[in-house]
Rosetta silent file (secondary structure, phi, psi, omega in degrees, C-alpha in Angstrom):
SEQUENCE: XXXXXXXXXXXXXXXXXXXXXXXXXXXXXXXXXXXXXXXXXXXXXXXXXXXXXXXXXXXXXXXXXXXXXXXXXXXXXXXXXXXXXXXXXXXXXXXXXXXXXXXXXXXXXXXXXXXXXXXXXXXXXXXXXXXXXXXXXXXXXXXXXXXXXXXXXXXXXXXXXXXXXXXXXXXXXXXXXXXXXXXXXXXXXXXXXXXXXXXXXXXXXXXXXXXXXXXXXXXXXXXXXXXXXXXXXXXXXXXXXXXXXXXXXXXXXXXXXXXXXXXXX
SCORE:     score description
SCORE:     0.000 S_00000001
   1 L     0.000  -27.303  159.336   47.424   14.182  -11.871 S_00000001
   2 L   -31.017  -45.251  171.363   46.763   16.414   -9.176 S_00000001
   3 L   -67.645  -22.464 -169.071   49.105   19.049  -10.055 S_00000001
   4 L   -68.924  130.283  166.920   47.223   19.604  -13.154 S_00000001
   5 L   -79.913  -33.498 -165.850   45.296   23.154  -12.170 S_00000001
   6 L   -69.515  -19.335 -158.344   43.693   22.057  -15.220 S_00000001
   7 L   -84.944  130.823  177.617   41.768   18.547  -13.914 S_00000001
   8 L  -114.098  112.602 -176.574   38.003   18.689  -13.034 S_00000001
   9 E  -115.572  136.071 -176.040   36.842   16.354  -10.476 S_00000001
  10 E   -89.493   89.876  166.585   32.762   15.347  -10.171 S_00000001
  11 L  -102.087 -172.762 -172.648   32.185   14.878   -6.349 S_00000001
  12 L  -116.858  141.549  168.398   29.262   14.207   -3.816 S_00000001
  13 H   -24.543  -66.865 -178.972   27.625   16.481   -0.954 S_00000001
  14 H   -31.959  -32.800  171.872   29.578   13.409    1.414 S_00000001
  15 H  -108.949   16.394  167.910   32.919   15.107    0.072 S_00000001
  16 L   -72.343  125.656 -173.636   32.121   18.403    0.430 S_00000001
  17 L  -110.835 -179.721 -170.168   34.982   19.940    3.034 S_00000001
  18 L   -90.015    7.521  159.446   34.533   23.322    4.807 S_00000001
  19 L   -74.853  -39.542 -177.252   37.475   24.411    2.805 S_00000001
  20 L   -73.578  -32.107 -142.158   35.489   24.033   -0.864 S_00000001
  21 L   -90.324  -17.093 -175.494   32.158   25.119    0.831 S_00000001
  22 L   -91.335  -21.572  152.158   34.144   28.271    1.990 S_00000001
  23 L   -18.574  -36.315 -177.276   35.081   29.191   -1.356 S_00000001
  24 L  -103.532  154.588 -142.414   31.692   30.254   -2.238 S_00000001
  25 L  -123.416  104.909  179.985   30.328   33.606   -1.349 S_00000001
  26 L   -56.093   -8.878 -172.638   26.689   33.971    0.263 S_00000001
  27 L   -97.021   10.444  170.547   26.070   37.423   -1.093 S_00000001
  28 L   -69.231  149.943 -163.981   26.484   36.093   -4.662 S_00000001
  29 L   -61.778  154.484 -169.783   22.966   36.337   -6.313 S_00000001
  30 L    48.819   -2.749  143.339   20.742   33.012   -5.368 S_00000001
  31 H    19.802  -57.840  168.470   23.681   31.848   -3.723 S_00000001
  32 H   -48.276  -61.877  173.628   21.427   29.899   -1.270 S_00000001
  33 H   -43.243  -49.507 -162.047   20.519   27.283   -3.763 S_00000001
  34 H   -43.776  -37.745 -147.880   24.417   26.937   -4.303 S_00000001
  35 H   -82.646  -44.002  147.944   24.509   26.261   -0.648 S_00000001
  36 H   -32.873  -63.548 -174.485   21.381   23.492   -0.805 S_00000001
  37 H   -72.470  -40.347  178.670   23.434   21.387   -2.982 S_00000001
  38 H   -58.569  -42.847  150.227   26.664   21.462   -1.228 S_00000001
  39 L   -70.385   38.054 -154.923   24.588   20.126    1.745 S_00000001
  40 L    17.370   42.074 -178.633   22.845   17.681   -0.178 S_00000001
  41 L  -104.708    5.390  151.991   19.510   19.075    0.599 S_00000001
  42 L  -149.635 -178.378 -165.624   18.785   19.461   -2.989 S_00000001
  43 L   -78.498  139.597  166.273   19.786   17.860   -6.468 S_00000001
  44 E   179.585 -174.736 -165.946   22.463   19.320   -8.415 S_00000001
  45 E   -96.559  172.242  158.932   26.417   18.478   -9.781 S_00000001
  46 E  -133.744   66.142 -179.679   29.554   19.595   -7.768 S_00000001
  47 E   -60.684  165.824  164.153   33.247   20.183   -9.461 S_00000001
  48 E   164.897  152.224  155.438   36.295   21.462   -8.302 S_00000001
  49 L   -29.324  -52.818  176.979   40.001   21.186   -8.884 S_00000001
  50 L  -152.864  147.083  161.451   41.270   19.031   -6.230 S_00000001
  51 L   -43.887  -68.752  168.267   39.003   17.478   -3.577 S_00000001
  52 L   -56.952  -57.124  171.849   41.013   17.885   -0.426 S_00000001
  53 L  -128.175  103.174  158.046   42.569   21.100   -1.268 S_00000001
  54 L  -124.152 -168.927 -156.355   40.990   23.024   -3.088 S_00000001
  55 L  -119.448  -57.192  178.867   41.203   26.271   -5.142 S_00000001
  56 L  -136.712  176.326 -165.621   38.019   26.119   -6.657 S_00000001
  57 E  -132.770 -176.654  168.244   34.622   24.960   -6.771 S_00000001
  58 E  -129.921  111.354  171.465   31.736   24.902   -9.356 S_00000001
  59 E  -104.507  134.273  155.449   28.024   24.212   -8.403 S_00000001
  60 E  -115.788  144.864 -171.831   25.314   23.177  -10.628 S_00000001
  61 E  -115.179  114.047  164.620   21.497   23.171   -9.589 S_00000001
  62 L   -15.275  -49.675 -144.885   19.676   20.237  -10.807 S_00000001
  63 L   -94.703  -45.197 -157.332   16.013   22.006  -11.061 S_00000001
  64 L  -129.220  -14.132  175.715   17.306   24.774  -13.328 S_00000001
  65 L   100.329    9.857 -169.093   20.571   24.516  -14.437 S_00000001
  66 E   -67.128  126.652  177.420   22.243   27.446  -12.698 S_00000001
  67 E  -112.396  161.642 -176.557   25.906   27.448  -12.006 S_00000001
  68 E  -161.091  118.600 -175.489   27.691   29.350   -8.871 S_00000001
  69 E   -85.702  147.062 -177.982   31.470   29.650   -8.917 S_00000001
  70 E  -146.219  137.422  170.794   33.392   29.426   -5.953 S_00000001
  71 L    98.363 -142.781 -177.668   37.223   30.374   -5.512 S_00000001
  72 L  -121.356   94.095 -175.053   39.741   31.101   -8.553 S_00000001
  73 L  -105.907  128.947  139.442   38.025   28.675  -11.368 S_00000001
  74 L   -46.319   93.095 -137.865   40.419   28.924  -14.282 S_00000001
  75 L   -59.280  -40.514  154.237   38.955   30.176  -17.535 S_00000001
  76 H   -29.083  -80.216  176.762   40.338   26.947  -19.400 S_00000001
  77 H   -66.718   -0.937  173.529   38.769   24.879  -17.261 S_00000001
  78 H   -72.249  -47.882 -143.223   35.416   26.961  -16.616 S_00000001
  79 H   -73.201  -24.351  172.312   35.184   27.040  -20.457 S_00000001
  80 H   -97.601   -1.842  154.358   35.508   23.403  -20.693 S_00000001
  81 H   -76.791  -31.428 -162.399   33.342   22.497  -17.834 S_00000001
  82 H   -76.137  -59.531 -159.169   30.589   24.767  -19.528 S_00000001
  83 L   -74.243  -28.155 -179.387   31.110   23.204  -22.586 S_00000001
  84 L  -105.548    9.946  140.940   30.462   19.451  -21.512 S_00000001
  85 L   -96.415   33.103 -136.982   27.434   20.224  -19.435 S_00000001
  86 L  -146.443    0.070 -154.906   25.884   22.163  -22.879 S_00000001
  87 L  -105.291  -69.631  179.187   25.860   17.992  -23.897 S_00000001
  88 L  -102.287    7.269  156.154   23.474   17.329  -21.408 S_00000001
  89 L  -178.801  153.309  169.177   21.108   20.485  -20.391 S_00000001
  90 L   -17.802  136.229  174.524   20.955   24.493  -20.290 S_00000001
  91 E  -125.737  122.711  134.325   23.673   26.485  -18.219 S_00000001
  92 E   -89.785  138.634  162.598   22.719   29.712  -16.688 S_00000001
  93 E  -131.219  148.195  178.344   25.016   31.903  -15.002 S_00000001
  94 E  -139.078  126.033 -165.470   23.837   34.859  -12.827 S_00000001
  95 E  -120.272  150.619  172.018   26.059   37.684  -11.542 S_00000001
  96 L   -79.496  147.901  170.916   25.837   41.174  -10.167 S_00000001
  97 L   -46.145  -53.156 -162.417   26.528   43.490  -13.157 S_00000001
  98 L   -68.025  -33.631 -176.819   29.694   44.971  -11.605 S_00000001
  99 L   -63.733  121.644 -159.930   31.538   41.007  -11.172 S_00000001
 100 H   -45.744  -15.707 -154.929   34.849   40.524  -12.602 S_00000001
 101 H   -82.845  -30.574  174.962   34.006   36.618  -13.499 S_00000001
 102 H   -25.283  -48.565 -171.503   32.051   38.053  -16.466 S_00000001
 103 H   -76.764    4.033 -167.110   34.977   37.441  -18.267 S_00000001
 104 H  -101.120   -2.553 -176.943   35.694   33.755  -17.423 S_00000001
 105 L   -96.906  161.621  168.465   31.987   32.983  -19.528 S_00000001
 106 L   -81.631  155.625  173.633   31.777   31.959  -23.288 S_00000001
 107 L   -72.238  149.329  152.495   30.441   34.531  -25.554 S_00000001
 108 L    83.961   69.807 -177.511   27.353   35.224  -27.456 S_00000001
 109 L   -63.971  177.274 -179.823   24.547   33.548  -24.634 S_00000001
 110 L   -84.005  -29.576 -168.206   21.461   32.197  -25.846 S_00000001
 111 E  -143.949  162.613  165.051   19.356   34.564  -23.695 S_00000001
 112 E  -156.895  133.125  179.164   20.468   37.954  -21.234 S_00000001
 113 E  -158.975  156.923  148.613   18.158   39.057  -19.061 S_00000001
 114 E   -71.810  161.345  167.884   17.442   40.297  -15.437 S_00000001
 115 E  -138.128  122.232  167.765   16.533   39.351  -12.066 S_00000001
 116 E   -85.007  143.555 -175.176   15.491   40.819   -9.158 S_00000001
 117 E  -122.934  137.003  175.895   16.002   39.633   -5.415 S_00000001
 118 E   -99.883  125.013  173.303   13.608   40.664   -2.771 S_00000001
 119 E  -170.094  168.359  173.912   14.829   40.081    0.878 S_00000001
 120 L   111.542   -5.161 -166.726   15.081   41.971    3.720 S_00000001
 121 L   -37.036  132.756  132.611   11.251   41.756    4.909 S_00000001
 122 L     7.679   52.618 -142.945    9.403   44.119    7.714 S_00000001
 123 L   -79.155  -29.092 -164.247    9.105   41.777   10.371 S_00000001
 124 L   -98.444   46.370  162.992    6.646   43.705   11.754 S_00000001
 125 L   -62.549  174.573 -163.964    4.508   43.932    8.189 S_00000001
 126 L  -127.705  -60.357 -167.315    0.992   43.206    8.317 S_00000001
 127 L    -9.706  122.152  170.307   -0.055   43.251    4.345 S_00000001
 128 L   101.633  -23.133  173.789   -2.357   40.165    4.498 S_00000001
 129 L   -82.368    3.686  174.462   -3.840   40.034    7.929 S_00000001
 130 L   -88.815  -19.078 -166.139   -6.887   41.893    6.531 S_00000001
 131 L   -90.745  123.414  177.749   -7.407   39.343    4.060 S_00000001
 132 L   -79.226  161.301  168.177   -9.957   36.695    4.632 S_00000001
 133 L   -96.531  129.672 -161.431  -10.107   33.672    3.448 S_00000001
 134 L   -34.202 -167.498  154.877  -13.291   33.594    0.681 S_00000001
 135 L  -102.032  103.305  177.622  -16.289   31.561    1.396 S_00000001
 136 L   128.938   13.018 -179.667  -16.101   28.125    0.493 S_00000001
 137 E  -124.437 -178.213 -169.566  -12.534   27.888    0.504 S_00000001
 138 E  -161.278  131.504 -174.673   -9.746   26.891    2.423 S_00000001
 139 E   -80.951   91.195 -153.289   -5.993   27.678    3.801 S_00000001
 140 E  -106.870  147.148  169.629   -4.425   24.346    3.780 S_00000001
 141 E   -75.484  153.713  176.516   -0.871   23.125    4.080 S_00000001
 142 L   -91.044  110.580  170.656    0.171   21.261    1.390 S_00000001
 143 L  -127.625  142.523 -161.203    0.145   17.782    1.287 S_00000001
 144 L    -6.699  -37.840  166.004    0.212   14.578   -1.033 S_00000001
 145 H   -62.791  -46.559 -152.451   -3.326   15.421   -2.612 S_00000001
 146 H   -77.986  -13.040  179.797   -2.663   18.948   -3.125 S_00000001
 147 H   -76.818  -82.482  174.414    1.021   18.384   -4.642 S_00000001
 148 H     4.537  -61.105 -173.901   -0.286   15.839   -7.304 S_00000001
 149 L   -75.012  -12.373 -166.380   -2.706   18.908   -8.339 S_00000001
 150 L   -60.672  139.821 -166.226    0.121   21.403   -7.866 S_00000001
 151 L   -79.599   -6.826  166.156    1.135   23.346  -11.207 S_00000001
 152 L  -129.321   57.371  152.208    5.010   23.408   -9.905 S_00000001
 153 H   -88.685   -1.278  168.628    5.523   20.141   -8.648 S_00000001
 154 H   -76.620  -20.621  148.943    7.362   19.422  -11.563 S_00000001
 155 H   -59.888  -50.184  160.099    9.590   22.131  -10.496 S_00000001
 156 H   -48.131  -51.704  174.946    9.380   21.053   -7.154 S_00000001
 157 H   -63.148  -56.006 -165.583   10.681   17.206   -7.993 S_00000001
 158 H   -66.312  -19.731 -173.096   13.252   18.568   -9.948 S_00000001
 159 H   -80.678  -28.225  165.779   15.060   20.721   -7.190 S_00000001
 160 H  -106.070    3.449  166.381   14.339   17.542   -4.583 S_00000001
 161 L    94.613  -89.054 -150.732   14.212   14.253   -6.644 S_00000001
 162 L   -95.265  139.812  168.294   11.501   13.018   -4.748 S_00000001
 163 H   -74.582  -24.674  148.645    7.917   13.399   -3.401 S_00000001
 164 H   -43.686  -48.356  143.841    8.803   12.856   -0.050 S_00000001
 165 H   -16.020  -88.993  145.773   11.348   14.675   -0.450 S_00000001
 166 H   -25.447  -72.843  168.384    9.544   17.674   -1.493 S_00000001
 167 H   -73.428  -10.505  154.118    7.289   17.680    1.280 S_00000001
 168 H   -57.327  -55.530 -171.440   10.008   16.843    3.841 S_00000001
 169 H  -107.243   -3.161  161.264   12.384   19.684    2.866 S_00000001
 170 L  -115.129 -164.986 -175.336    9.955   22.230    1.674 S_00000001
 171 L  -147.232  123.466  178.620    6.766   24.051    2.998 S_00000001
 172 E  -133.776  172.862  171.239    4.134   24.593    1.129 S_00000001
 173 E  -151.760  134.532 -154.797    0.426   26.381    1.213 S_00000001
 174 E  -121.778  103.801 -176.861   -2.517   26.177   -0.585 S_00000001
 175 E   -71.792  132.029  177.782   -6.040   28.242   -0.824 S_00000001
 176 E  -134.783  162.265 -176.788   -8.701   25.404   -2.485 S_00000001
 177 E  -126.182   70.890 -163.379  -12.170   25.627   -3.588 S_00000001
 178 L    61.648 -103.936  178.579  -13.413   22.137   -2.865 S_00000001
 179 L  -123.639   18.653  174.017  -11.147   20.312   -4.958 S_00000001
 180 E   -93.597  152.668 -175.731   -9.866   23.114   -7.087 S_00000001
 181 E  -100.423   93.222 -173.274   -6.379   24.257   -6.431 S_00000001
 182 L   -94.552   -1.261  173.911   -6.795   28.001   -6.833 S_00000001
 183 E   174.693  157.630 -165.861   -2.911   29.196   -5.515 S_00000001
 184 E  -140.447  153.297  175.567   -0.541   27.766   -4.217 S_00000001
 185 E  -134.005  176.534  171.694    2.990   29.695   -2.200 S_00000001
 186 E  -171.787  129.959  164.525    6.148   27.175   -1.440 S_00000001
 187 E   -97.798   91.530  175.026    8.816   27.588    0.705 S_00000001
 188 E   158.866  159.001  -12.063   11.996   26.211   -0.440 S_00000001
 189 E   -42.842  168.223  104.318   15.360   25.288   -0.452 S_00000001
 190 E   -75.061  132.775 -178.960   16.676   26.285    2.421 S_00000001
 191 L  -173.349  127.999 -177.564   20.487   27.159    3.434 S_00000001
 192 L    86.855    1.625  172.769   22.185   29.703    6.171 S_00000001
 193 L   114.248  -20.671  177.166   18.879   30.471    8.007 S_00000001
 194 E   -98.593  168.705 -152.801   17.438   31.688    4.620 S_00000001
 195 E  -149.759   97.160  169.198   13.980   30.292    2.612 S_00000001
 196 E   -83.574  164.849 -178.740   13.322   31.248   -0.703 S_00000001
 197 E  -121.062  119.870  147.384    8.879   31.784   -1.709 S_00000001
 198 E  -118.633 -177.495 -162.021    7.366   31.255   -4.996 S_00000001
 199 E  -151.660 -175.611  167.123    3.773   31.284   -5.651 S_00000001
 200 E   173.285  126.620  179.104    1.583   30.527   -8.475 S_00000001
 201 E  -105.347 -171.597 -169.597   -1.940   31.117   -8.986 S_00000001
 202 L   -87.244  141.976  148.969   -4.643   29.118  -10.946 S_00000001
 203 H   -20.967  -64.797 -162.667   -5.079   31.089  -14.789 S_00000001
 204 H   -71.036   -4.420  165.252   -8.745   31.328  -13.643 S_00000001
 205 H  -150.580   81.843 -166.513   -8.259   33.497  -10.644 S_00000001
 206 L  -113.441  156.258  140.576   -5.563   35.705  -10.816 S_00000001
 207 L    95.767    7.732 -172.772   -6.099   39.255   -9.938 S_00000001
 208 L  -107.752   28.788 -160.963   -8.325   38.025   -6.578 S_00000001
 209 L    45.285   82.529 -165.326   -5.437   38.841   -4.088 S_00000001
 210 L  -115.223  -36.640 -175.166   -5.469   34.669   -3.558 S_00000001
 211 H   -78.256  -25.115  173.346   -1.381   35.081   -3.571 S_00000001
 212 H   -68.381  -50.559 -171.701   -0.800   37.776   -1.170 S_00000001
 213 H   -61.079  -12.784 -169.565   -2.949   35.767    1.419 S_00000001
 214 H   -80.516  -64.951 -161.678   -1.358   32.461    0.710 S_00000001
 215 H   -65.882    7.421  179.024    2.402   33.894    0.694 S_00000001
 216 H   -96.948  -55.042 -163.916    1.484   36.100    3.704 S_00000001
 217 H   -51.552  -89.083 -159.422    0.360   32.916    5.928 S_00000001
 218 H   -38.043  -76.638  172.015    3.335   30.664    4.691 S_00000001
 219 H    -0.465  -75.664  117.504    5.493   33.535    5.226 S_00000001
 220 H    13.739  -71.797  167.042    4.189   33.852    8.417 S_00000001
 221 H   -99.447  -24.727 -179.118    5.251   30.556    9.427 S_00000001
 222 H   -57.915  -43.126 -168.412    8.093   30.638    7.763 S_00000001
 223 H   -72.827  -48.807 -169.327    9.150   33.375   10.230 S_00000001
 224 H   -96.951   24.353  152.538    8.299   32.125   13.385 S_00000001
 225 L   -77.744   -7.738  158.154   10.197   28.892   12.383 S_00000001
 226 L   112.076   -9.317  154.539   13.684   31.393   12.996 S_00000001
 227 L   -86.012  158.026 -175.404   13.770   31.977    8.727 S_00000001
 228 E   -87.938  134.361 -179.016   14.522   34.724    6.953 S_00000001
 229 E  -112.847  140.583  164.520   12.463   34.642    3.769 S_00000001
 230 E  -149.457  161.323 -170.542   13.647   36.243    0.146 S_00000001
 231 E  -144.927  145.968  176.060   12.208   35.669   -3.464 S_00000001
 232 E  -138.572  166.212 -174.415   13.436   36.540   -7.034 S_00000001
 233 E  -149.265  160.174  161.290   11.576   37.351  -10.301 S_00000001
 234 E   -63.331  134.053  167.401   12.482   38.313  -13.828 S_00000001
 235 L   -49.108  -59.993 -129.751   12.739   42.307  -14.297 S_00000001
 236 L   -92.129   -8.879 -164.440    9.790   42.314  -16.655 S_00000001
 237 L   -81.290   83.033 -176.466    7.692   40.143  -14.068 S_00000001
 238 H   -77.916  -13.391 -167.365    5.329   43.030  -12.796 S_00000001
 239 H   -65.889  -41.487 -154.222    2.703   40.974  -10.933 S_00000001
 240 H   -80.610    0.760 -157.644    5.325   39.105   -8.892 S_00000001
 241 H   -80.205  -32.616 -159.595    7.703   42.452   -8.519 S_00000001
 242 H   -80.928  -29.945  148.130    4.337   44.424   -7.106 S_00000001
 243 H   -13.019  -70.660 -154.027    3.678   41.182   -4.873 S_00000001
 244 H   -87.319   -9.791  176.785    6.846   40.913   -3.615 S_00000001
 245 H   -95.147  -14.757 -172.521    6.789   45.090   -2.417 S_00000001
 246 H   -97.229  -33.422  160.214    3.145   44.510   -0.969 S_00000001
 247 L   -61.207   -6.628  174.890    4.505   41.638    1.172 S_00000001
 248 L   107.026   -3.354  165.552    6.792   43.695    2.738 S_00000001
 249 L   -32.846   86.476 -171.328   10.366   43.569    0.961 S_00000001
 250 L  -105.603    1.211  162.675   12.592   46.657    1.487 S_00000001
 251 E  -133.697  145.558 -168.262   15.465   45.666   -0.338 S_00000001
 252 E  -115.914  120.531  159.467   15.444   45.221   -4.155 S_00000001
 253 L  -102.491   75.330 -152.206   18.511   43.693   -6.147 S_00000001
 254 L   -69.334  132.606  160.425   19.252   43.356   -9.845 S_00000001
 255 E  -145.072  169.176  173.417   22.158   40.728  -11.176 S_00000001
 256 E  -119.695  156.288 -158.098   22.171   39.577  -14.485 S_00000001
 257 E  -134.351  143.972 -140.140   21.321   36.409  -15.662 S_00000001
 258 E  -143.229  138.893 -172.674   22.986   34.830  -19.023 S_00000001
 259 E  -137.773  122.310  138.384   21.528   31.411  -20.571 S_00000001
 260 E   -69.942   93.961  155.500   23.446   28.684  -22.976 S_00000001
 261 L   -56.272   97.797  175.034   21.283   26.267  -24.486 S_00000001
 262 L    -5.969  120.988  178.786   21.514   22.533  -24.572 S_00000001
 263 L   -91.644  130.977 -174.352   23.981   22.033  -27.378 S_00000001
 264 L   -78.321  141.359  156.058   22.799   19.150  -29.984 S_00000001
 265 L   -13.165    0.000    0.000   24.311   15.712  -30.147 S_00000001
């Protein structure tokens, strides 16, 4: 059964070997995340051809539904791997425009759009040490109160399963107002030395620079923990693109990003 090029085997982080794991290519976009699951440090599926030796690999990420090809994956068997996760939730694929693998996807996505990747930071930026923190509030790390209020812990549990979890393997930081949660930054996965940052502010106070100061602190620390920090956004996203250039970013990347909806029973 082995010989079959054709056969798709469902494995565990525990049987990931540094033969499969080398298949996959860090400068493909978000890449990192591929790299999180193959170390079981966050949830997601793992495929590939043959276990031991293999030619190729497939990653899927848990939280969003994102696939990352590794190897020679065989357009039979992409198309039918594709097709039996479409059973149980959305597949995104995201590529640089110029990559050949375009042609290994089914036609006609549900959605096509952009992304941008920010990485590459200053180290010696600044942006953000002028910013105080208001009066009455406070720059807190994020912990077990403040996730409960957080608007992406639901985002958060899905990329780590757990709340423990979450706060084990991520980082997160939070400006409050007594017991309002007015922004929030998070740090996480990690994988290869790199950290991706999202943010989010509260609806009600947007526009009060609450996100530069949070994602400058966290940042911050992020850095003199020995990571590298990068972030991505949707082209169309202007708040977080002008964010992510006022934090200090100097290199900007576009891939495209291609969405299949959960197919009905």
């Amino acid at each position: 059964m082995n010989s079959n090029k054709h056969c798709i085997f469902k494995i565990g982080p525990h049987q990931v070997t540094p033969a499969l794991r080398s298949l996959f290519d860090p400068s493909d976009p978000a890449s990192l995340r591929c790299f999180a699951v193959l170390d079981g440090d966050t949830r997601g599926r793992i495929f590939t051809d043959r276990p031991q030796n293999p030619t190729w690999g497939v990653v899927q990420e848990a939280a969003s539904g994102c696939l990352h090809l590794g190897g020679k994956v065989h357009y039979p068997s992409l198309r039918r791997l594709i097709s039996r996760l479409l059973q149980h939730g959305n597949v995104l694929v995201g590529l640089w425009p110029e990559d050949q693998r375009w042609q290994l996807l089914p036609r006609a996505p549900d959605y096509s759009g952009f992304t941008l990747v920010f990485s590459n930071r200053r180290p010696d930026h600044a942006n953000g040490d002028h910013l105080a923190i208001p009066a009455g509030c406070e720059l807190l790390p994020m912990d077990l109160s403040l996730l409960e209020h957080s608007v992406g812990k639901s985002h958060y549990l899905s990329i780590y399963g757990s709340v423990h979890q979450v706060l084990n393997k991520g980082f997160g930081m939070c400006v409050t107002d007594h017991s309002v949660l007015l922004c929030e930054a998070f740090a996480g996965p990690s994988a290869e030395g790199y950290i991706e940052i999202v943010t989010a502010t509260n609806a009600n106070h947007r526009h009060k620079a609450y996100a530069t100061l949070t994602c400058h602190n966290l940042i911050t620390q992020m850095e003199q923990h020995g990571y590298r920090t990068y972030a991505n956004c949707a082209r169309d996203n202007h708040a977080s693109i002008g964010l992510a250039r006022k934090l200090g970013y100097q290199t900007e990347r576009e891939y495209r990003l291609l969405t299949w909806l959960k197919r009905a029973a």
